[in-house]
Coordinates of C-alpha atoms and ligand atoms in Angstrom, one line a residue:
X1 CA -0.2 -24.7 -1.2
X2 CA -3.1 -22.5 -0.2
X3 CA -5.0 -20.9 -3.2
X4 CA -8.4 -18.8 -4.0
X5 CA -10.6 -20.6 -6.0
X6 CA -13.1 -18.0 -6.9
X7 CA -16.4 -18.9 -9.2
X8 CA -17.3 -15.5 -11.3
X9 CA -20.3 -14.6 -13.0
X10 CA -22.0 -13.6 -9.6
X11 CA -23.2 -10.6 -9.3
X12 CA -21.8 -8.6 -5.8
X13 CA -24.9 -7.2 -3.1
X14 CA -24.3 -5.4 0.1
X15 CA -21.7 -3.8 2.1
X16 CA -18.0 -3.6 2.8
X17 CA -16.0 -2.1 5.5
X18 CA -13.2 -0.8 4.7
X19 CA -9.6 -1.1 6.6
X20 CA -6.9 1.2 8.0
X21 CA -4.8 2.3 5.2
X22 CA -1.6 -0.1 4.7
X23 CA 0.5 2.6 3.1
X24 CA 0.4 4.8 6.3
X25 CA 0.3 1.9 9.0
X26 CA 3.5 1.0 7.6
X27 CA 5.2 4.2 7.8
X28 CA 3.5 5.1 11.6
X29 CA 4.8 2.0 13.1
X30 CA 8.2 2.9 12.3
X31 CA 7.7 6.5 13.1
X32 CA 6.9 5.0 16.6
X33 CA 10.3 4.5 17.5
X34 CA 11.0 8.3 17.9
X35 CA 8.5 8.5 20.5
X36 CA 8.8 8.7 24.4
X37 CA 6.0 7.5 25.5
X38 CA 3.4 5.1 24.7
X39 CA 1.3 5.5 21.4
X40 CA -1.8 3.7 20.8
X41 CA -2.7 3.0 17.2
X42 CA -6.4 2.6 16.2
X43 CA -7.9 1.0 13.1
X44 CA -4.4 -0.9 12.4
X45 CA -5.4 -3.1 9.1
X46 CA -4.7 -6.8 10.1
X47 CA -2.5 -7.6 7.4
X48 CA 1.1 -9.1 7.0
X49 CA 2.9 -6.0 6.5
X50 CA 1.9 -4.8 9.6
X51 CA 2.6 -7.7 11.5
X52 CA 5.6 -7.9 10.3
X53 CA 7.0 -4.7 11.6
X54 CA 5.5 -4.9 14.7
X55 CA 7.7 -8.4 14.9
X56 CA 10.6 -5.8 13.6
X57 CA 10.1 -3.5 16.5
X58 CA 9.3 -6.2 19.0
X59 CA 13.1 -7.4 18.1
X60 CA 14.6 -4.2 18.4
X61 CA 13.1 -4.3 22.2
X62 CA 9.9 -2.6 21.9
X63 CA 6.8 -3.4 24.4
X64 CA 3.5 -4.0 21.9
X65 CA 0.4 -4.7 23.4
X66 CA -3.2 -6.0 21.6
X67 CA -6.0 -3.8 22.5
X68 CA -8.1 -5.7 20.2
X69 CA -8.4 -6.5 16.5
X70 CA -6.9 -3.1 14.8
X71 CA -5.3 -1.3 17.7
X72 CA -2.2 -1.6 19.6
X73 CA 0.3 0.2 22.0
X74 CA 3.7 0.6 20.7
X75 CA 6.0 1.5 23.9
X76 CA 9.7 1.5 22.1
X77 CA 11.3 3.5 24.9
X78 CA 13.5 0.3 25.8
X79 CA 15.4 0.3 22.1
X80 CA 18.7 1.1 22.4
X81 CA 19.8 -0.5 19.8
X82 CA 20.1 1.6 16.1
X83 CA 20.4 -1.7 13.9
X84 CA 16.9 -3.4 12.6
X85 CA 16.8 -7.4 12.4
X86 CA 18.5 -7.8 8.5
X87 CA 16.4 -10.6 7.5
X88 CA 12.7 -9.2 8.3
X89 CA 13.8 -5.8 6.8
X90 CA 14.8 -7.4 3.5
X91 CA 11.4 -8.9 3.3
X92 CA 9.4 -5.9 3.1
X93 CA 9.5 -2.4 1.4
X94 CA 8.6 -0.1 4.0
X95 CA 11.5 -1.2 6.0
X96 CA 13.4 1.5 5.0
X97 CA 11.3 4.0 7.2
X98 CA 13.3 2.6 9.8
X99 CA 16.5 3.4 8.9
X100 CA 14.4 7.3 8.9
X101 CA 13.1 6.8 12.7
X102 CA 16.7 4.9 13.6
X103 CA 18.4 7.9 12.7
X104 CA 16.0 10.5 14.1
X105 CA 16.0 9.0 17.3
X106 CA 20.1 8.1 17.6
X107 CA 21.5 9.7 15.0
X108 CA 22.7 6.2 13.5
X109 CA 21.2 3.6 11.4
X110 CA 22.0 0.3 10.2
X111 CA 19.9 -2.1 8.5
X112 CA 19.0 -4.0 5.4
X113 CA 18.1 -2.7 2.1
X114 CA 13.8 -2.9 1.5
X115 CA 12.5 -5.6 -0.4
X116 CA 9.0 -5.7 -1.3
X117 CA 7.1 -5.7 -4.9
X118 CA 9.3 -6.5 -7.7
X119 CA 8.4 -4.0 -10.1
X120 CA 11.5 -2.9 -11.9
X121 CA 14.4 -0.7 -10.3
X122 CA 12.7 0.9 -6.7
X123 CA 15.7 3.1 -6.2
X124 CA 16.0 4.9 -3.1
X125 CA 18.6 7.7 -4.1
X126 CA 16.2 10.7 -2.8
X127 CA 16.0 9.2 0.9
X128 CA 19.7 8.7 0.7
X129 CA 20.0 12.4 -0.3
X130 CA 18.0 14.1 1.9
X131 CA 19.7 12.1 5.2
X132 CA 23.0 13.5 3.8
X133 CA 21.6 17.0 3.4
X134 CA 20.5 16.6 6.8
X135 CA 24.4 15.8 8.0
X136 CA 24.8 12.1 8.2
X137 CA 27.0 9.6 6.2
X138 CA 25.3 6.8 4.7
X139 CA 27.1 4.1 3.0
X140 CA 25.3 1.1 1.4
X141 CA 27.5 -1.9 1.0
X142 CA 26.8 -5.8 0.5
X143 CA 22.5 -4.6 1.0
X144 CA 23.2 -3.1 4.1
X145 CA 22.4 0.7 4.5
X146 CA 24.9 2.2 7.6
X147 CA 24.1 5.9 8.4
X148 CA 25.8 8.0 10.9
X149 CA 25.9 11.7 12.2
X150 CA 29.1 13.3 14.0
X151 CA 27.0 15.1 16.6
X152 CA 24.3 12.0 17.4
X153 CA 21.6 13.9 15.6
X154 CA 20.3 15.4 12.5
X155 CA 20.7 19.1 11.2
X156 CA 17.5 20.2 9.8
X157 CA 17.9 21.1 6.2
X158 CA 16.7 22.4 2.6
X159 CA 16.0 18.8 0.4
X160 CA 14.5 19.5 -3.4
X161 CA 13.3 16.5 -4.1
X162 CA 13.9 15.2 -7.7
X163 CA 10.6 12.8 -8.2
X164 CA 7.6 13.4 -5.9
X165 CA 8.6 9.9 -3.7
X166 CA 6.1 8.6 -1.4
X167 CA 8.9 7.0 0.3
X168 CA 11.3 9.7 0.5
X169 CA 8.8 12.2 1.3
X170 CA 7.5 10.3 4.4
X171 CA 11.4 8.8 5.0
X172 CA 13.1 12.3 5.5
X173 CA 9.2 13.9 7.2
X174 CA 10.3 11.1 10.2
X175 CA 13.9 11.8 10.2
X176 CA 13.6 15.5 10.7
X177 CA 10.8 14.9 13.4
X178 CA 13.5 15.2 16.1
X179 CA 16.6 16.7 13.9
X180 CA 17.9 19.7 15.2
X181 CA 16.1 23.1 13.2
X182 CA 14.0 23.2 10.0
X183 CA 13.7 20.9 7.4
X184 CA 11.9 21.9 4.5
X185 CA 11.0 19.2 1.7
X186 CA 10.3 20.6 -2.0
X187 CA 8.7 18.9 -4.6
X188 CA 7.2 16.3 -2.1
X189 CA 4.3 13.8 -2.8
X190 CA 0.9 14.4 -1.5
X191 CA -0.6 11.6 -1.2
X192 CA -3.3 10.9 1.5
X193 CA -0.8 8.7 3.6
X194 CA 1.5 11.5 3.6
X195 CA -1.1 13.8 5.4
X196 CA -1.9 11.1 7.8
X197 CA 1.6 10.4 9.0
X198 CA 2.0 14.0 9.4
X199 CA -0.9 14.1 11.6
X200 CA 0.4 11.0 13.5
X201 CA 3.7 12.4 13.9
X202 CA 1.6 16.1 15.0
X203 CA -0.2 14.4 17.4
X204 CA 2.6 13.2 19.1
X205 CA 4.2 16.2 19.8
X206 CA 6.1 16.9 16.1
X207 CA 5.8 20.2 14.2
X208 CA 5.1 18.9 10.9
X209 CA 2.8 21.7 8.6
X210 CA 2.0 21.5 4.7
X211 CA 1.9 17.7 4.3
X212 CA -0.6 17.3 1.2
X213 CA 0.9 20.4 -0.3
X214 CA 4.2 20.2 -2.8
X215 CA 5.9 21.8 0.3
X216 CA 7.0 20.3 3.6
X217 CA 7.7 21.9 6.9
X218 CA 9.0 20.3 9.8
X219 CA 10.6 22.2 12.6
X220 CA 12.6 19.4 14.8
X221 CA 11.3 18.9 18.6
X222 CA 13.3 17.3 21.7
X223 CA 10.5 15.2 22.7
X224 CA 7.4 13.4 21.2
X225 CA 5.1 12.6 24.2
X226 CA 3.2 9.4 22.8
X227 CA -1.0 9.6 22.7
X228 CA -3.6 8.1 20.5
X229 CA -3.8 8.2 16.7
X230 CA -6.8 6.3 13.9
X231 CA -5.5 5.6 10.8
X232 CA -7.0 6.8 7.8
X233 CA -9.3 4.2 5.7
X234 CA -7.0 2.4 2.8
X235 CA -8.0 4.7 -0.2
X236 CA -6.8 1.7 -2.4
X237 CA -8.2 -1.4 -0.7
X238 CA -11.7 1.0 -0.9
X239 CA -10.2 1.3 -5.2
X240 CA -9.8 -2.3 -4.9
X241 CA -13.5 -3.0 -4.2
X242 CA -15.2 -0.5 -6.4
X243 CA -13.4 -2.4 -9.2
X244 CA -14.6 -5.3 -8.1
X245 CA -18.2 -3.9 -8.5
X246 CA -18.3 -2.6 -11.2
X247 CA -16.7 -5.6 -13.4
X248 CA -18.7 -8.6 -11.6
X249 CA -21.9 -6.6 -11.2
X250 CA -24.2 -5.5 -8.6
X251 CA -24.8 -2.8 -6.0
X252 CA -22.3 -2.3 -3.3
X253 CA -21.6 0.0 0.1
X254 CA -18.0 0.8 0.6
X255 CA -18.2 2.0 3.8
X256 CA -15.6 3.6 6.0
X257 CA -13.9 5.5 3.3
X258 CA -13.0 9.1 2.8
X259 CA -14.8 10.3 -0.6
X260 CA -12.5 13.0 -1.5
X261 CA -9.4 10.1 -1.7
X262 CA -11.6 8.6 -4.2
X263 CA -12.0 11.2 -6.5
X264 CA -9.3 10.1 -8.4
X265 CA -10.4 6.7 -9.5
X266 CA -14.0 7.2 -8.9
X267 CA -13.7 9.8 -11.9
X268 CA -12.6 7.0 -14.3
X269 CA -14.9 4.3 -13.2
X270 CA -17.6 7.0 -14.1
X271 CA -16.4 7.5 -17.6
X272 CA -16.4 3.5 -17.9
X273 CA -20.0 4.0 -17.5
X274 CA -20.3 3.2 -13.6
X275 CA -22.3 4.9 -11.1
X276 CA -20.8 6.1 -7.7
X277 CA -23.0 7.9 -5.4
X278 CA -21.3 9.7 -2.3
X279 CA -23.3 8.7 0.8
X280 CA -21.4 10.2 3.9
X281 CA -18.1 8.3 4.6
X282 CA -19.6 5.7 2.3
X283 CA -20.0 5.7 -1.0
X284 CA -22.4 3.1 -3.3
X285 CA -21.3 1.5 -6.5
X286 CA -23.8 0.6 -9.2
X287 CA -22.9 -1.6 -12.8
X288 CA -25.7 -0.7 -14.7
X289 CA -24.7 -1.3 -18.3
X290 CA -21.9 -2.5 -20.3
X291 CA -18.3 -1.1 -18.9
X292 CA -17.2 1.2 -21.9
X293 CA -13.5 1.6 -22.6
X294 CA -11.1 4.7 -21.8
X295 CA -7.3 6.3 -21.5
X296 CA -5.7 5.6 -18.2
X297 CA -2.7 7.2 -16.9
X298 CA -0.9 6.3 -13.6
X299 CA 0.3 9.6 -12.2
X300 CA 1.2 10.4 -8.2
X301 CA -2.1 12.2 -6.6
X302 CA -4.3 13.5 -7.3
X303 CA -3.6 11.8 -10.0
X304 CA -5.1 8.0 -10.7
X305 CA -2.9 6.0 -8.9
X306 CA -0.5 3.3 -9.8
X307 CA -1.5 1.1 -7.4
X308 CA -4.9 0.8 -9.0
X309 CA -3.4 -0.3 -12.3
X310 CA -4.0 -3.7 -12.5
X311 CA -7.2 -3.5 -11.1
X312 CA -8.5 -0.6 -13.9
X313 CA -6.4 -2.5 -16.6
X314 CA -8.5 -5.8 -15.4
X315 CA -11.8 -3.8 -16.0
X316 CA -10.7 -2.9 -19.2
X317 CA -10.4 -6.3 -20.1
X318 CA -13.9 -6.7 -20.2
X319 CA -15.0 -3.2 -21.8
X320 CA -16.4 -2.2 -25.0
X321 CA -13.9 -0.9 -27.8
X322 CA -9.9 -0.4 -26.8
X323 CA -8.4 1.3 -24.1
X324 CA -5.0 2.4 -23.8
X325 CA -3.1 2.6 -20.0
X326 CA 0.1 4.3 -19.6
X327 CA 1.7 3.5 -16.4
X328 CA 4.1 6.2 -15.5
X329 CA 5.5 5.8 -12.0
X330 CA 6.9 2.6 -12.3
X331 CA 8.9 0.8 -15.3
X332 CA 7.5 -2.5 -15.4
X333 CA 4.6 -3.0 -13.4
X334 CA 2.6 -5.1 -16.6
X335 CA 4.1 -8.3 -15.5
X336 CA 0.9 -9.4 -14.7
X337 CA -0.5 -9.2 -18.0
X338 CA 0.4 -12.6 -19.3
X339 CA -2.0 -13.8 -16.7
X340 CA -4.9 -11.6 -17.8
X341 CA -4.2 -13.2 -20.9
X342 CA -4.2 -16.7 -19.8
X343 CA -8.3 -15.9 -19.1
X344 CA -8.8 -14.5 -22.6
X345 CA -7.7 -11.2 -22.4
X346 CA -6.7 -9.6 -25.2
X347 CA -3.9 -7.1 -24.0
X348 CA -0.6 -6.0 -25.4
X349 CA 2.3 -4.4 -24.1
X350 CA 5.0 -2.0 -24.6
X351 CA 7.2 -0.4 -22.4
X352 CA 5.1 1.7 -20.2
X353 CA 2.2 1.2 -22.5
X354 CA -0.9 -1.6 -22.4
X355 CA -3.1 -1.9 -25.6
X356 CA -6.6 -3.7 -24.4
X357 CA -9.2 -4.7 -27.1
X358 CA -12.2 -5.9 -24.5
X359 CA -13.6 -8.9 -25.0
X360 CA -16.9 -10.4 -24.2
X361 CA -16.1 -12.2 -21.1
X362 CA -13.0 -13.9 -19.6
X363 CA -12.5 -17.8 -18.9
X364 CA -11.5 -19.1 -15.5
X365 CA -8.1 -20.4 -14.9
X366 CA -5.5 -21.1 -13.1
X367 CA -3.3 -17.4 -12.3
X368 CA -0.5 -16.4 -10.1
X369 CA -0.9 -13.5 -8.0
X370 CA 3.2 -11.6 -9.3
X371 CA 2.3 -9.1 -6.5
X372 CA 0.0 -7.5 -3.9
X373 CA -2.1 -5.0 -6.3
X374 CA -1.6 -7.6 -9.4
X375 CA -2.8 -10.2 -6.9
X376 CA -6.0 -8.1 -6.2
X377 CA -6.1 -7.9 -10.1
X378 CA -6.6 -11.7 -10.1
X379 CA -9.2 -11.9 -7.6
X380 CA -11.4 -8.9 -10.0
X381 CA -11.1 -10.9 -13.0
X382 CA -12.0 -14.4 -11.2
X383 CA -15.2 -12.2 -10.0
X384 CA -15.5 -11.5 -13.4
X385 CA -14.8 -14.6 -15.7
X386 CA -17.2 -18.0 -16.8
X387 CA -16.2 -20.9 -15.0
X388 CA -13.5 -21.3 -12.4
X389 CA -10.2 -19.5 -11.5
X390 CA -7.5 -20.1 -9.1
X391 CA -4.8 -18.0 -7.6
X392 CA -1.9 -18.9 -6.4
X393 CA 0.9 -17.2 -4.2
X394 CA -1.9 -15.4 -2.0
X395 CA 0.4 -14.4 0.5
X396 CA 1.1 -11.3 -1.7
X397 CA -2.6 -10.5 -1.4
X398 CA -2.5 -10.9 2.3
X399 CA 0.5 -8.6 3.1
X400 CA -2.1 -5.6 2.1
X401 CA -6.1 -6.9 2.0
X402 CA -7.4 -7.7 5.4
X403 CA -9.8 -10.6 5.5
X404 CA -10.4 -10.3 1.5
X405 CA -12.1 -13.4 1.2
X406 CA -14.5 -12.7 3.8
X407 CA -15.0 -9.4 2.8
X408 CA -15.8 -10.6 -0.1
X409 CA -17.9 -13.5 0.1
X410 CA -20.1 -10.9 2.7
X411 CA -21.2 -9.7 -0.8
X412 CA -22.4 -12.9 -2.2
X413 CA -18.8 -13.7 -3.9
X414 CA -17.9 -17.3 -4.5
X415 CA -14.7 -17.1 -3.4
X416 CA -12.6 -19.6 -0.8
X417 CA -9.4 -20.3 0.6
X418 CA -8.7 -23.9 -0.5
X419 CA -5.6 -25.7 -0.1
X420 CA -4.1 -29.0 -2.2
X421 CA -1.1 -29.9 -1.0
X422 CA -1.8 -33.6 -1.1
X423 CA 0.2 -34.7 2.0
X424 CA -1.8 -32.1 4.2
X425 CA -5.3 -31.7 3.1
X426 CA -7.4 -33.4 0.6
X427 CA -7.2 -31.2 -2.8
X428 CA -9.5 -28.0 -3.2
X429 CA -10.4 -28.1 0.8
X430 CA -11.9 -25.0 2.2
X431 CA -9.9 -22.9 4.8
X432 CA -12.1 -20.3 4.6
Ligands
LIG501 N1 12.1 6.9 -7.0 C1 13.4 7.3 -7.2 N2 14.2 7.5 -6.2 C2 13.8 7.3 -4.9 C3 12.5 6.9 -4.7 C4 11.7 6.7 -5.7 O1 13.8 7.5 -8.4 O2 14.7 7.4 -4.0 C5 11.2 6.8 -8.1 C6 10.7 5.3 -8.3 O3 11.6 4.6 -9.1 C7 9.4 5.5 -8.9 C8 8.8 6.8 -8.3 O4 10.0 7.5 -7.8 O5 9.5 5.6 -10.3 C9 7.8 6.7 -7.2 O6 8.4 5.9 -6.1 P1 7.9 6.2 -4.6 O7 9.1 6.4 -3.8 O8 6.8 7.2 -4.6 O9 7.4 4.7 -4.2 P2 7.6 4.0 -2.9 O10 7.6 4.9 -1.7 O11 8.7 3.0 -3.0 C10 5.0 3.7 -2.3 C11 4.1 2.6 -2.1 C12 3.8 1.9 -3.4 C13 3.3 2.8 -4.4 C14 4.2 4.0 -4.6 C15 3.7 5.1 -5.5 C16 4.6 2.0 0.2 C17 5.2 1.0 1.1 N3 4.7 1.7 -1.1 O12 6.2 3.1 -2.8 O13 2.8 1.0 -3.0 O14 3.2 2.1 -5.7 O15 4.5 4.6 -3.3 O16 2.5 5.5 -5.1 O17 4.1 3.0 0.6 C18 1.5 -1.0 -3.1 O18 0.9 -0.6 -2.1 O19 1.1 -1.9 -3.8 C19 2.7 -0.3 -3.5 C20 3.6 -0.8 -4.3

């Protein structure tokens, strides 16, 4: 088994880069399947996520090509086929943007139901509903979504939406690229990603206007020519490290980052008592004092985001005084809390709510990453704790953290890939 063993206590120095944003490379790769030509992708995060859909789209009979490290040309002109491979679909969330570009392009779709974090019910009743509005039949039986039109292609249509969904905001945006007429989304999120795909999907020829705004407008096109597109930097990885900062110590450059998409946790890392400075597309993080304790609630953006809970909740740990964090997008995303614990946390939970009295400092130990953002939680408190922690079941961190470890020991982290499975290597063996 292949594990971090991290050493805290040391404090960070220097600079990190920042990747392509995971939340809009997997929604862009799908959306490549509506287009006729060839589009090149640029600053790609190399992460499992994304090489998994490639592989998905690479199945369905698509042509991808390495530039180099974070770009690629997706040519998916040779698909014919309007059924994704069930198995890889099941074993990742953002499948389901497929079943959007499937029926966008064909006006059919069959495929599996997403998997991905397990974080309580992740319904997806609001893309179902806006493919109906937008004339097709979707049935889900035994996992598997089926979704036909009559007429081989989508109607535009009017879809209120009845939660702000990432998903379904960015599901039925691809669907009504090519759907015949007007679609108008209400109530839709506004998150950075949501901006980006609609200035992927622009820039290949779709009319998509308002993305970032609670209202949607995407008038349908015949043809999307193909062309270049640069993802947006990955507003949580960039979350991710600022944490990491400001509960291990230190001074570091996040660079590559869009300040504004910071804003949100930035303004809470501030009233903890740390000190951001904007510098460009960079911005520098600073622990100067003690980490002081505060209210968190999870909220969709501009609100702080939910995908930065564990990570803030981590922090708190380690903060003067008691801290309450309400997380109120998804039902039970504090699994990872018994972990926290195991270190000499002192937090408690209920329902939607986490209670944390900080403590002085937490105790290495051995922790299991439950999923990709509670992973990253992990790694911040190893920075963080006296002695010795391991995580284990890394390959959640790796679906969405390009080259953490390096990044991270680039700032003077003791951190490594080790791996003890007896019959392979010799126990606590660097990888990396
Ligand atoms: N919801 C519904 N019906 C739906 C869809 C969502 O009720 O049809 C509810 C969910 O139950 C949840 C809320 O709406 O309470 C928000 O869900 P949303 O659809 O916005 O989430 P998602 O699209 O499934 C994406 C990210 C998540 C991130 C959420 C919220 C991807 C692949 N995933 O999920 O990211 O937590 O938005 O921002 O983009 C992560 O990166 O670690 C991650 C889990």
């Amino acid at each position: 088994m292949t594990k971090y063993r991290i050493k805290g206590g040391k404090p960070l120095s220097g600079e990190i880069e920042i990747s392509g944003a995971k939340n809009a490379a997997v929604a862009i790769i799908p959306a490549a399947l509506l287009v006729d030509g060839v589009c090149r992708i640029e600053n790609l995060p190399q992460i499992s996520d994304v090489t998994l859909l490639l592989n998905i789209l690479k199945l369905m009979g698509a042509e991808v090509r390495t530039v180099n490290k974070h770009t690629m040309d997706i040519d998916c002109r040779k698909i014919r086929v309007a059924e994704g491979p069930a198995e890889l679909m099941r074993s990742i969330r953002a499948s389901y943007y497929l079943i959007g570009s499937m029926l966008g392009k064909f006006g059919r779709a069959r495929g599996s139901m997403p998997g991905g974090c397990d974080f309580g019910v992740r319904p997806i009743d609001q893309h179902v509903k806006g493919f109906r509005a937008m004339g097709a039949e979707v049935s889900i039986e035994n996992g598997m979504i089926i979704a036909d039109t009559a007429s081989g292609r989508l109607n535009g249509a009017h879809i209120y939406l009845d939660v702000a969904s990432v998903g379904a905001t960015m599901n039925i945006m691809i669907a009504a690229a090519k759907a015949n007429g007007r679609t108008v989304i209400e109530n839709a999120a506004k998150e950075p990603h949501i901006v980006d795909l609609a200035n992927f999907l622009n820039s290949m020829g779709a009319d998509v206007k308002g993305a970032g705004t609670s209202v949607i407008k995407i008038n349908g096109v015949e043809h999307m020519s193909g062309g270049f597109y640069s993802i947006i930097p990955d507003q949580i990885e960039a979350g991710t490290y600022l944490a990491a900062v400001a509960g291990a110590g230190g001074e570091v450059l996040i660079k590559n980052v869009i300040p504004k998409h910071l804003d949100c946790i930035t303004a809470k890392l501030v009233e903890m008592g740390v000190s951001i400075e904007e510098r460009g597309d960079a911005v520098l993080v600073r622990r100067t004092g003690p980490l002081r304790s505060t209210k968190v609630k999870t909220m969709p953006y501009p609100g702080f985001p939910t995908d930065m809970q564990p990570q803030i909740t981590t922090l708190l740990t380690i903060a003067e005084g008691t801290s309450v964090v309400t997380e109120e997008v998804w039902d039970d995303r504090f699994r990872y809390v018994s972990q926290l614990n195991r270190m000499g946390a002192n937090v408690q939970v209920d329902g939607k709510l986490a209670v944390v009295q900080g403590v002085k400092n937490l105790k290495g130990a051995p922790v299991k990453a439950c999923d990709l953002r509670a992973g990253a939680a992990m790694v911040i408190a190893g920075l963080c704790a006296d002695g010795v922690t391991y995580v284990e079941d890394i390959h959640h961190i790796e679906r969405g953290y390009e080259d953490i470890v390096e990044k991270l020991r680039g700032v003077g982290a003791d951190i490594a890939r080790v791996v003890d499975n007896p019959h392979d290597k010799a126990a606590g063996e660097e990888t990396a």
